[in-house]
Each structure stands twice: as structure tokens, then as C-alpha cells.
Amino acid sequence: MKLLIDKHARYFQLCLNSLPQKAQSEDSNKLALVYFNLYGLALIGKLDLEKCSGYVDYVYQHLIPLQDLLIQAFRSSNTFALDSSKNDYDLPNLSSTFFALAILLVLEEDFSSKIDRHKIMNFVSRCQVKDGLEKGAFRPVLDCNGNPYGESDLRLCYVAASIRTILGYDKLPASERVNDFDIAALEAFILDKVAIAGGLSSAACAEAHSGLTFCGIAALKQISREHFLSGANWIDSTIEWLAHRQVDYPDLLYKEDYEFYDSIDEGGFNGRPNKFADTCYSWWVMALMQMLCHDGLLFDLPRALEYLLGVTQHKLMGGFGKDGQAFPDPFHSFLGIASIALIHQNAPDLEFEGMESLQPVDVELVILKKLRDFIDQLWS
Amino acid sequence: MSEPCQIMYSEEYLSTMSSLKQYLETKTYTEEALQVTEEALSLLASHYTAWCFRLDIIKHLGKDLFEELNWCEEVAIANEKNYQIWNYRQRVIELILEDPALAAQFQVRRELPIFQMMISMDEKNHHVWLYRNWFVKRFELYDDAGELEFVNKLIDKDARNNSAWTHKFFLLFSRNDAAENIVAQELDFCREKIALCPQNPSLWNYLLGIYASQERLLVELKDFCGQYANINDEEIKSSFALETLAKIAVEQNDVLLACRYYDLLLQKYDPIRASYWNYLSKKILLNT
């Protein structure tokens, strides 16, 4: 088995240079695309910081010259930039603010003096829902009157908690966290979303989903670590639910066909029961297990690796597709690499070509592990 | 400056976004602007600015909100991966409900055809099911006969549709007052369905969910599970039945029996989860 380091490096580099027209339907995730490709390169030890130095200014150009001087935030794409004297509709975007900061981190840019972390946290706090069913959750943008707009779901909760970590707010004494959001409300929102069989969804009693479960739990872990020491029921049920996400259809028990059961998926992970496996779930599920279980990754790691390297890794172009048939894309390529880095971290004896290039990954922020120290230095 | 991930935008995209930009800068709330938001959203469904602006235009022009709901339906059908539409639709419905005159005209039934349509396109569309979850909560439809009939039909069609099972559980057991006859009826229903397809995780999750929500002891299920996981037989019919037997053994403090079941899962019936079965054995041995 072989991780095609050079091909992946070429794939990410190609995407960093330019993307085809169909990528315009992802324009509102422009900074996310940059993040996937840069971190993809960084995780295989192929990010050349000197070559990327121009990207720092590119990211800062997404900072919106807001009329409201109390907040700071980034826009999602420069396609949407408006004339600064008429920019009420240049909407500050929560996810893009996370991706902008994460990109600056991987470029090892000291942004501590160029942005005001309290103003960014003020923006994040304003995106939080203050009452009703969704109290404690976050919405993706502030509308032109400064009110949160859009769906509130666990992805946005994750983004908010991660911004807070990158800004070093979690390490500040309470008295200095002048613009912190309502931690207790976010905690309550997340815990209310645990399904009876484990796993989380964006609404209470809706269907649990691996990606959303990752977002909820990684957010919770960043805002209040004490929950993870308690041995609560929801932890056991979620570990059980996660263990069942690795896909296998042994003939002994699976005697009839079902359209969602495909033997090529075996070893991979699905997002919910009776669904296809997908590269990205390898990450969400394994990273979650790492956060929740002290006994490490309770999976069949050789088969998980085989699925990624043998089925979804694109042998010609490099990169990973969502499954064996799909064309590679930056999102699945990045999470495919991150998953393999995580497997390697947990099972160093499981040998495969290319493994020596892999860099340790941080499961909460999905960044290089060493950048956690960089964050600490930024704010010390 | 070098721009990473430079997208090769189409002419159509650039001209649409640039005309949208003019309306946004001048805050022009007109029919023309409304039209441009539609074009922009058809090219970029996740453009929150265009959604916000559209809502503002609707309010400024005092547009017919029911017409706007019709529009949402067309957009949803044209692009089933358009996730933002559902939140937008919620907002429009809330606007209708805020106005007593409009609220009187709003019929809950109105939402059903679009659900039917979207679910028939993708029976596991997570965003559509999330919207349905909101819809039931907002209009308190837990006891609505049509709602239950809707999920039952989907389950009859595909007993492995986990989204439908989850919704059914939500309707019947998410509030703590499930009547005893409902519990009995659903347990019968599970038994029937498990007989047809014993190796179906959605069903076992539903069954065990009822037990957990009603705080009933799993030992009641011992004989039932034995039918699908008789360990004296050459082979069993369901690993989930075996797993449930292990849970029953744990419930009854029979550690050795539980470990025996875990070992069978590990060796023969569910080896991909070997580390997990080992972890559970270790955990219960440590607790005794």
C-alpha cells in the first residue's frame, strides 16, 4: 500500500493555482478551499511557506472595513466585496472568519497585532442565538442590521468554538474575556442534540450524523473539557454509535442486496446507518473516537487504511474522491490525508509507503499539531 | 498579489454578481433586484448575502408571502442540494405567522406536497428531514395521523430508511408521555419488521431506543433475541440480536456470559469491530 505523496502534492498545488469554472458554485466557500489545499500540503510536509507568502495579504483583503467599529470579521469571497462607503451588505461571515484565521496559522503569520481578537469575539458573540429553540447555537452571517441570519447548526457551533480557541480566548482569565459568548448556552444546545442511540444532529431528536457529531463534540471539547472526564452516558452511547460507523457486510449475515450496501465500502465509514461510506467520514468518525475514548481508535485500522489508499485515493491525479468512483476534490483530499495521518499517529507499526512524510494532526482544530504551540506563542 | 485557488468564473457568473453588487450598494429594493437575487442564487445557492437581501426586498415591497413560498418550492425542486432554502422558507413562514390576517390563511397542510416531492427525490435527504423535524415542533404535529402515516409508508417501502425510523421515534417517543398501548403496538411492529430483516441496524436502534426512553429492562427481549442469535446453532441471523443479548447479560451482571457474546462477535460475526468488543469486555471485567 502506498500513499502517493508526490501526486497529492501536485494535486493540491494544481488546485492552489486555479480551479475550473464549476468551482464557482463554491465561491462562498472560497477561503475554505484555500484552507483544504494548504493544510493538505502541510499534512504531507510539502507546504513551501516562502512560495505562499503572498497569500497572507490575500487573506487580510477579506477583512471587511465594517461601519461598526466594535466588530471585526472576514467576508467569504472577494467577489462579494462592496464599495467601503456603501457596504452594509458586505456581510461578515462566521465560517470564513474561521478559515481566514486557520490559513494565517498555517502560513505562520503573526496576526495578533493586525487583528483585534476582542472585536472578532464580539462578532462571534453576535452570531449566537439568544433565545428560542436554537438558543446557544450560531448563525452563519450578520444581516445588514447586525442580526444573525441563516440556519443554526452544529457546524457553526464548531466554527465559533474554534475561532475562540485560535484567538486564545480559552486561556484568558474570565475577567479578560470581555466579549466571550455564552458558553453555558452553547453547552446546553450541544448536549440537547445527543440522540438516544448516541451521535448528534442539528435538532433535538433528528437523525444523528457523523459530521455534525464531530462538530458538536469538538466544539464541546474546546469550551469545556470537564464533560469528557465524567463518563457520562452520552459518551458511552456515542462511542458505540461510532464503532458501528465502520462499514462491513460479511456474507454470513448480509444475505440480501440493498442499494446502499456496496462491498467496495468495507473498511470505510458512513455518516449514518444504512448509508454509503465516504472518505470524509473516515475523518469525522476516527477523530471523534480519539476525542471520546481513552483506549484510542477502536476500529479496524488496517482496513480503514486500505479503503482510503486502495479505493478513494486517485491513483492518476492524486487527491481523494468521496468514494471510489468520484473525481478528487480539495475537501475529500484534505480529509483523506488527515485520516491517514491520524491512523499513522495511532498505529505507527502499520507500515505503508509515504508514511514518513505525514505530519501529526490536531483532532479538534484539524490543523497541524505543532500549530497549537504557535497559537500559544501568538497570545503570550 | 498572488491569489490562491483562482476560480475560472463564467461571464454569466461575473455579470450576475456585478449587477447584484450595484443593487446591494444602493440598497435598491425593487422587482429587478428581486430578479437578480434569483439569478444569483441559482448560480450560488450558498450566497447568504443574496438570501438576506431577497428577504429584505420581499419585506420592503410587501410581496405576497404565499407566492414566495411557491417560489421556494420551485427552487428546492430545481436544486435538491440547495440547503439554505429551508431556513429561508422557515423565515417566510414566521413572517406569515406574525401577521394575524395572513396567519389565518396559512394552512399547515400546505407544506406536505413539497415534502413528498423532495423525499421522493432522495428519501434520506438530511436537510429536508431536519426541516420536517422543525415543522412538527413548530406546529405540534406529534399526534397528527397523517404525519405517522407518512413515515409508516416510507418504512414499508424501505425498512432500512434510518431517517424515517428516526422521525417515527421523534413523533412517538421524544416526549415523555408515550401511552402504554403505543409502546406495545410499536414493540409488536418492531418484532414483525425484524422477522423480515433481522440484520437491520435502524430497526434495532428503534427497538432499543424505545426501551431506553421508557426505562424498561432489556431482559424482556431475551427470548426474542434468542430467535435471531441462538449461539448453539451453526450460525445466527443477526449480530444486533447477539449484541443485545450481551447488553442483557451486562444488565443482569452476568459478566462471563457477556464476554462470551463479545467474543463471538469478535471471532465470527462482526470481526471488523474487534477492538470495540475487546474494549467492552475489558471494561466490564474491570467493573466487577
Coordinates of N, CA, C and O in Angstrom, one line a residue, chain A residues 15-21 23-28 30 33-34 37 54-55 58 61 77 79-83 86 88-89 91 93 133 139-141 143-144 148-151 196-197 201-207 209 212 236 239-240 243-244 246-248 250 252-256 258 260-261 267 272-275 293 295 298-300 303, chain B residues 1-10 13-14 17 21 24-25 27 29 43-44 46-49 51-53 55-56 84 87-88 90-91 124-127 130 133-134 137 158 160-163 166 169-170 174 196-197 199-202 205 209 212-213 235-240 243 247 268-273 275-277 279 282-283:
Chain A
C15 N -4.7 22.8 -7.6 CA -5.9 23.5 -7.1 C -5.6 24.8 -6.5 O -6.4 25.8 -6.6
L16 N -4.4 25.0 -5.9 CA -4.0 26.3 -5.4 C -3.8 27.3 -6.5 O -4.0 28.5 -6.4
N17 N -3.3 26.8 -7.6 CA -3.0 27.7 -8.8 C -4.4 28.2 -9.4 O -4.6 29.4 -9.5
S18 N -5.2 27.2 -9.7 CA -6.5 27.7 -10.2 C -7.5 26.5 -10.2 O -7.1 25.4 -10.1
L19 N -8.8 26.9 -10.2 CA -9.9 25.9 -10.2 C -10.8 26.1 -11.4 O -11.0 27.3 -11.8
P20 N -11.4 25.1 -11.9 CA -12.2 25.2 -13.1 C -13.5 25.9 -12.8 O -13.9 26.1 -11.6
Q21 N -14.2 26.2 -13.8 CA -15.4 27.0 -13.7 C -16.5 26.4 -12.7 O -17.2 27.1 -12.0
A23 N -16.1 25.3 -10.0 CA -15.9 25.6 -8.6 C -16.5 26.9 -8.2 O -16.6 27.3 -7.1
Q24 N -17.1 27.7 -9.2 CA -17.8 28.9 -8.9 C -19.0 28.7 -8.0 O -19.4 29.5 -7.2
S25 N -19.5 27.5 -8.0 CA -20.7 27.2 -7.1 C -20.2 27.0 -5.7 O -21.0 26.8 -4.8
E26 N -18.9 27.1 -5.5 CA -18.3 27.0 -4.1 C -17.7 28.4 -3.8 O -16.9 28.5 -2.8
D27 N -18.0 29.4 -4.5 CA -17.4 30.7 -4.3 C -17.6 31.2 -2.9 O -16.7 31.8 -2.3
S28 N -18.7 30.9 -2.3 CA -18.9 31.4 -0.9 C -18.1 30.6 0.1 O -18.1 30.9 1.3
K30 N -14.8 30.1 -0.6 CA -13.5 30.3 -1.2 C -12.4 30.1 -0.2 O -11.4 29.4 -0.5
L33 N -11.7 26.5 0.6 CA -11.0 25.8 -0.5 C -9.5 26.0 -0.3 O -8.7 25.1 -0.4
V34 N -9.1 27.3 0.0 CA -7.7 27.6 0.2 C -7.2 26.8 1.5 O -6.1 26.2 1.4
N37 N -6.5 23.0 0.7 CA -5.3 22.8 -0.1 C -4.1 23.0 0.6 O -3.1 22.3 0.6
G54 N 2.7 35.4 -0.4 CA 1.7 36.3 -1.0 C 0.3 36.1 -0.5 O -0.5 37.0 -0.5
Y55 N 0.0 34.9 0.0 CA -1.3 34.5 0.4 C -1.7 35.3 1.7 O -2.9 35.4 1.9
Y58 N -3.5 38.3 0.7 CA -4.8 37.8 0.1 C -5.8 37.6 1.2 O -7.0 38.0 1.1
Q61 N -7.1 40.8 2.8 CA -8.0 41.5 2.0 C -9.5 41.1 2.2 O -10.4 41.8 1.7
S77 N -15.8 35.7 0.1 CA -15.1 35.8 -1.1 C -15.0 37.2 -1.6 O -15.9 38.0 -1.4
T79 N -15.2 38.3 -4.4 CA -16.2 38.5 -5.4 C -17.4 39.4 -4.8 O -18.0 40.1 -5.5
F80 N -17.6 39.3 -3.5 CA -18.7 39.9 -2.9 C -18.3 41.3 -2.2 O -19.2 41.9 -1.6
A81 N -17.1 41.7 -2.4 CA -16.7 43.0 -1.7 C -17.5 44.1 -2.3 O -17.7 44.2 -3.5
L82 N -17.9 45.1 -1.4 CA -18.6 46.2 -1.9 C -17.8 47.5 -1.6 O -16.9 47.5 -0.8
D83 N -18.2 48.6 -2.3 CA -17.5 49.9 -2.0 C -17.6 50.2 -0.5 O -18.7 50.1 0.0
K86 N -20.4 52.1 1.0 CA -21.8 51.6 0.8 C -21.9 50.1 1.0 O -22.4 49.3 0.2
D88 N -23.1 48.1 3.7 CA -24.0 47.4 4.7 C -24.2 45.9 4.3 O -24.5 45.1 5.2
Y89 N -24.2 45.6 3.0 CA -24.5 44.3 2.6 C -23.2 43.5 2.3 O -23.2 42.4 1.7
L91 N -21.5 41.2 4.0 CA -21.9 40.6 5.3 C -20.7 39.8 5.9 O -20.1 39.0 5.3
N93 N -18.9 37.0 7.8 CA -19.2 35.6 7.7 C -18.4 34.7 8.8 O -17.2 34.8 8.8
L133 N -35.8 28.0 20.5 CA -35.4 26.6 20.4 C -33.9 26.5 20.1 O -33.3 25.5 20.5
R139 N -25.4 31.4 14.0 CA -25.9 31.5 12.6 C -24.7 32.0 11.8 O -23.8 32.6 12.3
P140 N -24.7 31.8 10.5 CA -23.5 32.0 9.6 C -23.1 33.4 9.3 O -22.0 33.6 9.1
V141 N -24.1 34.3 9.3 CA -23.7 35.7 9.0 C -24.5 36.7 9.9 O -25.5 36.3 10.5
D143 N -26.9 40.0 9.3 CA -27.5 40.7 8.2 C -27.2 42.2 8.3 O -26.5 42.6 9.1
C144 N -27.8 43.0 7.3 CA -27.3 44.4 7.3 C -27.8 45.2 8.5 O -27.3 46.3 8.7
P148 N -28.2 38.1 13.5 CA -27.8 36.8 12.9 C -28.8 36.3 11.9 O -30.0 36.3 12.2
Y149 N -28.3 35.8 10.8 CA -29.1 35.3 9.7 C -28.6 33.9 9.3 O -27.4 33.6 9.3
G150 N -29.6 33.0 8.9 CA -29.2 31.7 8.3 C -29.5 30.6 9.3 O -29.9 30.8 10.4
E151 N -29.2 29.3 8.8 CA -29.5 28.2 9.6 C -28.6 28.1 10.8 O -27.4 28.4 10.6
I196 N -30.7 9.3 21.2 CA -30.9 8.3 22.2 C -29.9 7.1 22.0 O -29.4 6.5 22.9
A197 N -29.6 6.9 20.7 CA -28.6 5.8 20.4 C -27.2 6.3 20.3 O -26.4 5.6 19.7
S201 N -27.3 15.4 16.2 CA -27.8 16.0 15.0 C -28.0 17.5 15.3 O -27.9 17.9 16.4
S202 N -28.4 18.3 14.3 CA -28.5 19.7 14.5 C -29.8 20.1 15.2 O -29.9 21.2 15.7
A203 N -30.8 19.2 15.3 CA -32.0 19.5 16.0 C -32.2 18.3 17.0 O -31.9 17.2 16.6
A204 N -32.9 18.6 18.1 CA -33.1 17.5 19.0 C -34.0 16.5 18.4 O -35.0 16.8 17.7
C205 N -33.7 15.2 18.6 CA -34.4 14.1 18.0 C -34.4 14.0 16.5 O -35.3 13.3 15.9
A206 N -33.5 14.7 15.8 CA -33.3 14.4 14.4 C -32.3 13.4 14.2 O -31.7 12.9 15.2
E207 N -32.0 13.0 13.0 CA -31.1 11.8 12.7 C -29.7 12.2 13.0 O -29.1 13.2 12.5
H209 N -25.7 12.2 12.8 CA -24.9 12.3 11.6 C -23.4 12.5 12.0 O -23.1 13.3 12.8
L212 N -21.9 16.1 11.8 CA -22.5 17.0 12.8 C -22.0 16.6 14.2 O -21.8 17.4 15.1
D236 N -20.7 7.0 26.3 CA -20.7 5.5 26.0 C -21.6 5.3 24.8 O -21.2 4.5 23.9
I239 N -19.8 6.4 21.7 CA -18.7 5.5 21.3 C -19.3 4.3 20.6 O -18.8 3.9 19.6
E240 N -20.4 3.8 21.1 CA -21.0 2.6 20.5 C -21.5 3.0 19.1 O -21.3 2.2 18.1
A243 N -18.5 3.2 16.8 CA -17.9 1.9 16.5 C -18.6 1.3 15.3 O -18.1 0.6 14.5
H244 N -19.9 1.6 15.3 CA -20.8 0.9 14.2 C -20.7 1.7 12.9 O -21.4 1.3 11.9
Q246 N -18.0 2.0 11.1 CA -17.1 1.4 10.1 C -17.9 0.3 9.4 O -18.6 -0.6 10.0
V247 N -17.8 0.3 8.1 CA -18.7 -0.5 7.3 C -18.2 -1.9 7.0 O -17.0 -2.0 6.7
D248 N -19.0 -2.9 7.1 CA -18.6 -4.2 6.8 C -19.9 -5.0 6.5 O -20.9 -4.9 7.2
P250 N -20.4 -8.7 6.0 CA -20.0 -10.2 5.9 C -21.2 -11.0 5.3 O -22.3 -10.8 5.7
L252 N -22.1 -13.9 5.8 CA -22.8 -14.7 6.8 C -24.1 -14.0 7.2 O -25.1 -14.7 7.5
L253 N -24.1 -12.7 7.3 CA -25.2 -12.0 7.9 C -26.0 -11.2 6.8 O -27.2 -10.9 7.0
Y254 N -25.3 -10.7 5.8 CA -25.9 -9.9 4.8 C -26.2 -10.7 3.6 O -25.4 -10.8 2.7
K255 N -27.3 -11.4 3.6 CA -27.6 -12.3 2.5 C -28.4 -11.7 1.4 O -28.5 -12.2 0.3
E256 N -29.1 -10.5 1.7 CA -29.8 -9.9 0.6 C -29.2 -8.6 0.2 O -28.5 -8.0 1.0
Y258 N -29.0 -4.7 -0.9 CA -29.6 -3.4 -0.6 C -28.8 -2.4 -1.3 O -27.6 -2.4 -1.3
F260 N -27.8 0.5 -0.8 CA -26.8 1.3 0.0 C -25.6 0.4 0.5 O -24.7 0.9 1.1
Y261 N -25.7 -0.9 0.3 CA -24.7 -1.8 0.7 C -23.8 -2.2 -0.5 O -24.2 -2.9 -1.4
G267 N -14.6 -1.4 5.3 CA -13.4 -0.7 5.9 C -13.5 0.8 6.0 O -12.9 1.4 6.9
R272 N -24.3 7.8 8.6 CA -25.4 7.3 9.4 C -25.7 5.9 9.0 O -25.2 5.4 7.9
P273 N -26.4 5.1 9.8 CA -26.7 3.7 9.4 C -27.3 3.6 8.1 O -28.1 4.4 7.7
N274 N -27.0 2.5 7.4 CA -27.6 2.2 6.1 C -27.3 3.2 5.0 O -28.2 3.5 4.2
K275 N -26.2 3.8 5.1 CA -25.8 4.8 4.0 C -24.4 4.3 3.5 O -23.7 3.6 4.1
C293 N -12.6 8.5 23.5 CA -12.2 7.2 24.1 C -10.8 7.2 24.5 O -9.9 7.4 23.7
D295 N -9.1 4.7 25.2 CA -8.5 3.5 24.7 C -8.1 3.6 23.2 O -7.7 2.6 22.6
L298 N -11.0 2.7 18.3 CA -11.5 1.3 18.4 C -12.0 0.9 17.0 O -13.2 0.6 16.9
F299 N -11.1 0.8 16.1 CA -11.6 0.4 14.7 C -10.6 -0.6 14.1 O -9.5 -0.8 14.7
D300 N -10.9 -1.1 13.0 CA -10.0 -2.0 12.3 C -9.2 -1.0 11.4 O -9.6 -0.7 10.3
R303 N -7.9 -2.0 7.8 CA -9.0 -2.0 6.8 C -9.4 -0.5 6.5 O -9.7 -0.2 5.3
Chain B
M1 N -0.2 40.8 -6.1 CA -0.6 39.8 -5.1 C -1.0 38.5 -5.8 O -1.6 38.5 -6.8
S2 N -0.6 37.4 -5.2 CA -1.0 36.1 -5.8 C -2.3 35.6 -5.1 O -2.4 35.7 -3.9
E3 N -3.2 35.2 -6.0 CA -4.5 34.7 -5.4 C -4.5 33.2 -5.5 O -4.4 32.6 -6.5
P4 N -4.6 32.5 -4.3 CA -4.7 31.1 -4.3 C -6.1 30.6 -4.8 O -7.1 31.3 -4.7
C5 N -6.2 29.4 -5.4 CA -7.4 28.8 -5.9 C -8.2 29.8 -6.7 O -9.5 29.9 -6.6
Q6 N -7.6 30.4 -7.7 CA -8.3 31.3 -8.5 C -9.3 30.6 -9.4 O -9.0 29.6 -10.1
I7 N -10.6 31.0 -9.2 CA -11.7 30.2 -9.9 C -11.9 30.9 -11.3 O -11.9 32.1 -11.5
M8 N -12.0 30.0 -12.3 CA -12.3 30.5 -13.7 C -13.7 30.8 -13.9 O -14.5 30.0 -14.5
Y9 N -14.2 31.9 -13.3 CA -15.6 32.3 -13.3 C -16.1 32.4 -14.8 O -15.4 32.9 -15.6
S10 N -17.4 32.0 -14.9 CA -18.0 32.2 -16.2 C -18.4 33.7 -16.4 O -18.6 34.4 -15.4
Y13 N -21.6 34.3 -14.5 CA -21.5 34.5 -13.1 C -21.0 35.9 -12.7 O -21.6 36.6 -11.9
L14 N -20.0 36.3 -13.4 CA -19.4 37.6 -13.1 C -20.4 38.8 -13.3 O -20.5 39.7 -12.5
M17 N -23.1 38.6 -10.6 CA -22.7 39.1 -9.3 C -22.4 40.6 -9.3 O -22.6 41.3 -8.3
K21 N -24.2 43.4 -7.1 CA -23.4 44.3 -6.3 C -24.0 45.7 -6.3 O -24.1 46.4 -5.3
L24 N -27.0 46.0 -4.2 CA -26.6 45.9 -2.8 C -26.1 47.3 -2.3 O -26.4 47.7 -1.2
E25 N -25.2 47.8 -3.1 CA -24.6 49.1 -2.7 C -25.6 50.2 -2.6 O -25.5 51.1 -1.7
K27 N -28.8 49.7 -2.1 CA -29.9 49.2 -1.4 C -31.2 49.5 -2.1 O -32.2 50.1 -1.6
Y29 N -34.4 48.2 -3.4 CA -35.4 47.1 -3.2 C -36.5 47.1 -4.2 O -37.5 47.7 -4.0
L43 N -27.1 30.4 -9.3 CA -25.7 30.1 -9.6 C -24.9 29.8 -8.3 O -23.9 29.0 -8.4
L44 N -25.3 30.3 -7.2 CA -24.6 30.2 -6.0 C -25.6 30.1 -4.8 O -25.9 31.1 -4.2
S46 N -25.4 29.0 -1.9 CA -24.9 29.3 -0.5 C -24.5 30.8 -0.3 O -23.8 31.1 0.6
H47 N -25.1 31.6 -1.2 CA -24.7 33.1 -1.1 C -25.6 33.8 -0.1 O -26.7 34.3 -0.4
Y48 N -25.2 33.8 1.2 CA -26.1 34.3 2.3 C -26.5 35.7 2.0 O -27.6 36.1 2.4
T49 N -25.6 36.5 1.5 CA -26.0 37.9 1.2 C -27.2 38.0 0.3 O -28.1 38.8 0.6
W51 N -29.6 35.8 0.0 CA -30.7 35.4 0.7 C -31.3 36.5 1.6 O -32.4 36.8 1.7
C52 N -30.3 37.1 2.3 CA -30.7 38.3 3.2 C -31.4 39.4 2.4 O -32.4 39.9 2.8
F53 N -30.7 39.7 1.3 CA -31.2 40.8 0.5 C -32.6 40.5 0.0 O -33.5 41.3 0.0
L55 N -34.9 38.6 1.3 CA -35.9 38.7 2.3 C -36.2 40.2 2.6 O -37.3 40.6 2.8
D56 N -35.1 41.1 2.6 CA -35.4 42.5 2.8 C -36.2 43.1 1.6 O -37.1 43.9 1.9
Q84 N -29.8 26.0 1.9 CA -30.2 27.3 2.5 C -31.7 27.6 2.4 O -32.3 28.3 3.1
N87 N -34.0 27.1 5.5 CA -34.0 28.1 6.5 C -34.8 29.3 6.1 O -35.5 30.0 6.8
Y88 N -34.6 29.7 4.8 CA -35.3 30.8 4.2 C -36.8 30.6 4.3 O -37.5 31.5 4.7
Q90 N -38.4 28.8 6.4 CA -38.8 29.0 7.8 C -39.1 30.4 8.1 O -40.1 30.8 8.7
R91 N -38.2 31.3 7.6 CA -38.3 32.7 7.9 C -39.6 33.3 7.3 O -40.2 34.1 7.9
K124 N -33.5 10.1 1.9 CA -32.6 10.3 3.1 C -32.0 11.7 3.2 O -31.0 11.9 3.8
N125 N -32.6 12.6 2.4 CA -32.1 14.0 2.4 C -32.1 14.6 3.8 O -33.2 15.0 4.3
H126 N -31.0 14.8 4.4 CA -30.8 15.2 5.8 C -31.5 16.5 6.0 O -32.1 16.8 7.0
H127 N -31.3 17.5 5.1 CA -31.8 18.8 5.3 C -33.3 18.9 5.2 O -33.9 19.6 6.0
L130 N -34.5 17.5 8.5 CA -34.3 18.5 9.6 C -35.5 19.5 9.5 O -36.0 19.9 10.6
N133 N -38.5 18.0 10.9 CA -38.4 18.0 12.4 C -38.8 19.3 13.0 O -39.6 19.4 13.9
W134 N -38.4 20.4 12.4 CA -38.8 21.8 12.8 C -40.3 21.9 12.6 O -41.0 22.5 13.5
K137 N -42.3 20.3 15.3 CA -42.2 21.0 16.6 C -43.0 22.3 16.5 O -43.7 22.7 17.4
D158 N -39.1 0.9 2.5 CA -37.7 0.6 2.7 C -37.5 0.6 4.2 O -37.3 1.6 4.8
R160 N -35.0 -0.1 5.8 CA -33.7 0.4 6.2 C -33.5 1.9 6.1 O -32.4 2.4 6.2
N161 N -34.6 2.6 5.9 CA -34.5 4.0 5.8 C -34.4 4.6 7.3 O -35.4 4.8 8.0
N162 N -33.2 4.9 7.7 CA -32.9 5.3 9.0 C -33.5 6.7 9.3 O -33.9 6.9 10.5
S163 N -33.6 7.5 8.3 CA -34.2 8.8 8.5 C -35.7 8.7 8.9 O -36.2 9.4 9.8
T166 N -36.0 7.4 12.4 CA -35.7 8.4 13.4 C -36.8 9.4 13.6 O -37.2 9.8 14.7
F169 N -39.5 7.8 15.6 CA -39.2 7.8 17.1 C -39.5 9.1 17.7 O -40.0 9.3 18.8
F170 N -39.1 10.2 16.9 CA -39.3 11.5 17.3 C -40.8 11.8 17.5 O -41.2 12.4 18.6
S174 N -40.4 11.1 21.7 CA -39.5 12.2 22.1 C -40.0 13.0 23.3 O -39.3 13.7 24.0
L196 N -38.7 -9.9 9.3 CA -38.5 -9.8 7.8 C -37.0 -9.5 7.5 O -36.5 -9.9 6.4
C197 N -36.3 -8.7 8.4 CA -35.0 -8.3 8.1 C -34.2 -8.2 9.4 O -34.1 -7.1 9.9
Q199 N -31.1 -8.3 10.2 CA -29.8 -7.6 10.2 C -29.9 -6.2 9.7 O -29.3 -5.8 8.7
N200 N -30.8 -5.4 10.4 CA -31.0 -4.0 10.0 C -30.8 -3.1 11.2 O -31.6 -3.1 12.1
P201 N -29.7 -2.3 11.2 CA -29.4 -1.5 12.4 C -30.5 -0.5 12.8 O -30.7 -0.2 13.9
S202 N -31.2 0.0 11.8 CA -32.2 1.1 12.0 C -33.3 0.5 13.0 O -33.7 1.2 13.9
N205 N -32.0 0.0 16.5 CA -31.8 1.2 17.2 C -33.2 1.7 17.7 O -33.3 2.3 18.7
G209 N -34.1 2.0 21.4 CA -34.5 3.4 21.8 C -35.8 3.4 22.6 O -35.9 4.2 23.5
A212 N -34.9 2.4 26.0 CA -34.2 3.4 26.8 C -35.1 4.5 27.2 O -35.1 5.0 28.3
S213 N -36.0 5.0 26.3 CA -36.8 6.1 26.6 C -37.9 5.7 27.6 O -38.3 6.6 28.4
E235 N -25.1 -21.0 12.7 CA -24.9 -19.6 12.6 C -26.1 -18.8 13.0 O -27.2 -19.3 13.1
I236 N -25.9 -17.6 13.4 CA -27.0 -16.7 13.8 C -27.5 -15.9 12.7 O -26.9 -15.8 11.6
K237 N -28.7 -15.2 12.9 CA -29.3 -14.4 11.9 C -29.0 -12.9 12.0 O -29.2 -12.2 11.1
S238 N -28.6 -12.5 13.2 CA -28.4 -11.1 13.4 C -27.4 -10.8 14.4 O -27.4 -11.2 15.6
S239 N -26.4 -10.0 14.0 CA -25.3 -9.6 15.0 C -25.9 -8.6 16.0 O -25.4 -8.5 17.2
F240 N -26.9 -7.9 15.6 CA -27.5 -6.9 16.5 C -28.3 -7.6 17.7 O -28.3 -7.2 18.8
E243 N -25.6 -8.7 20.0 CA -25.2 -7.6 20.8 C -26.2 -7.2 21.9 O -25.8 -6.9 23.0
K247 N -25.9 -7.0 26.0 CA -26.3 -5.9 26.8 C -27.2 -6.5 28.0 O -27.2 -6.0 29.1
K268 N -16.4 -14.2 15.0 CA -17.1 -14.8 13.9 C -18.1 -13.8 13.2 O -18.1 -13.7 12.0
Y269 N -18.9 -13.1 14.0 CA -20.0 -12.3 13.4 C -19.7 -10.9 13.0 O -20.4 -10.3 12.2
D270 N -18.8 -10.2 13.8 CA -18.6 -8.8 13.5 C -17.1 -8.5 13.8 O -16.8 -7.6 14.6
P271 N -16.2 -9.2 13.1 CA -14.8 -9.0 13.4 C -14.2 -7.6 13.1 O -13.2 -7.3 13.7
I272 N -14.9 -6.9 12.2 CA -14.3 -5.5 11.9 C -14.3 -4.6 13.2 O -13.5 -3.8 13.3
R273 N -15.2 -5.0 14.1 CA -15.3 -4.2 15.4 C -14.6 -4.9 16.5 O -14.9 -4.7 17.7
S275 N -11.8 -4.5 18.0 CA -11.2 -3.6 19.1 C -12.3 -3.1 20.0 O -12.1 -3.0 21.2
Y276 N -13.5 -2.9 19.4 CA -14.6 -2.4 20.2 C -15.1 -3.5 21.2 O -15.3 -3.2 22.4
W277 N -15.2 -4.7 20.6 CA -15.7 -5.8 21.5 C -14.7 -6.1 22.6 O -15.1 -6.3 23.8
Y279 N -12.7 -3.9 23.9 CA -12.8 -2.7 24.8 C -14.0 -3.0 25.8 O -13.9 -2.7 27.0
K282 N -13.2 -5.7 28.3 CA -12.2 -5.2 29.3 C -12.9 -4.3 30.3 O -12.7 -4.4 31.5
K283 N -13.8 -3.5 29.8 CA -14.5 -2.5 30.6 C -15.4 -3.2 31.7 O -15.3 -2.9 32.9

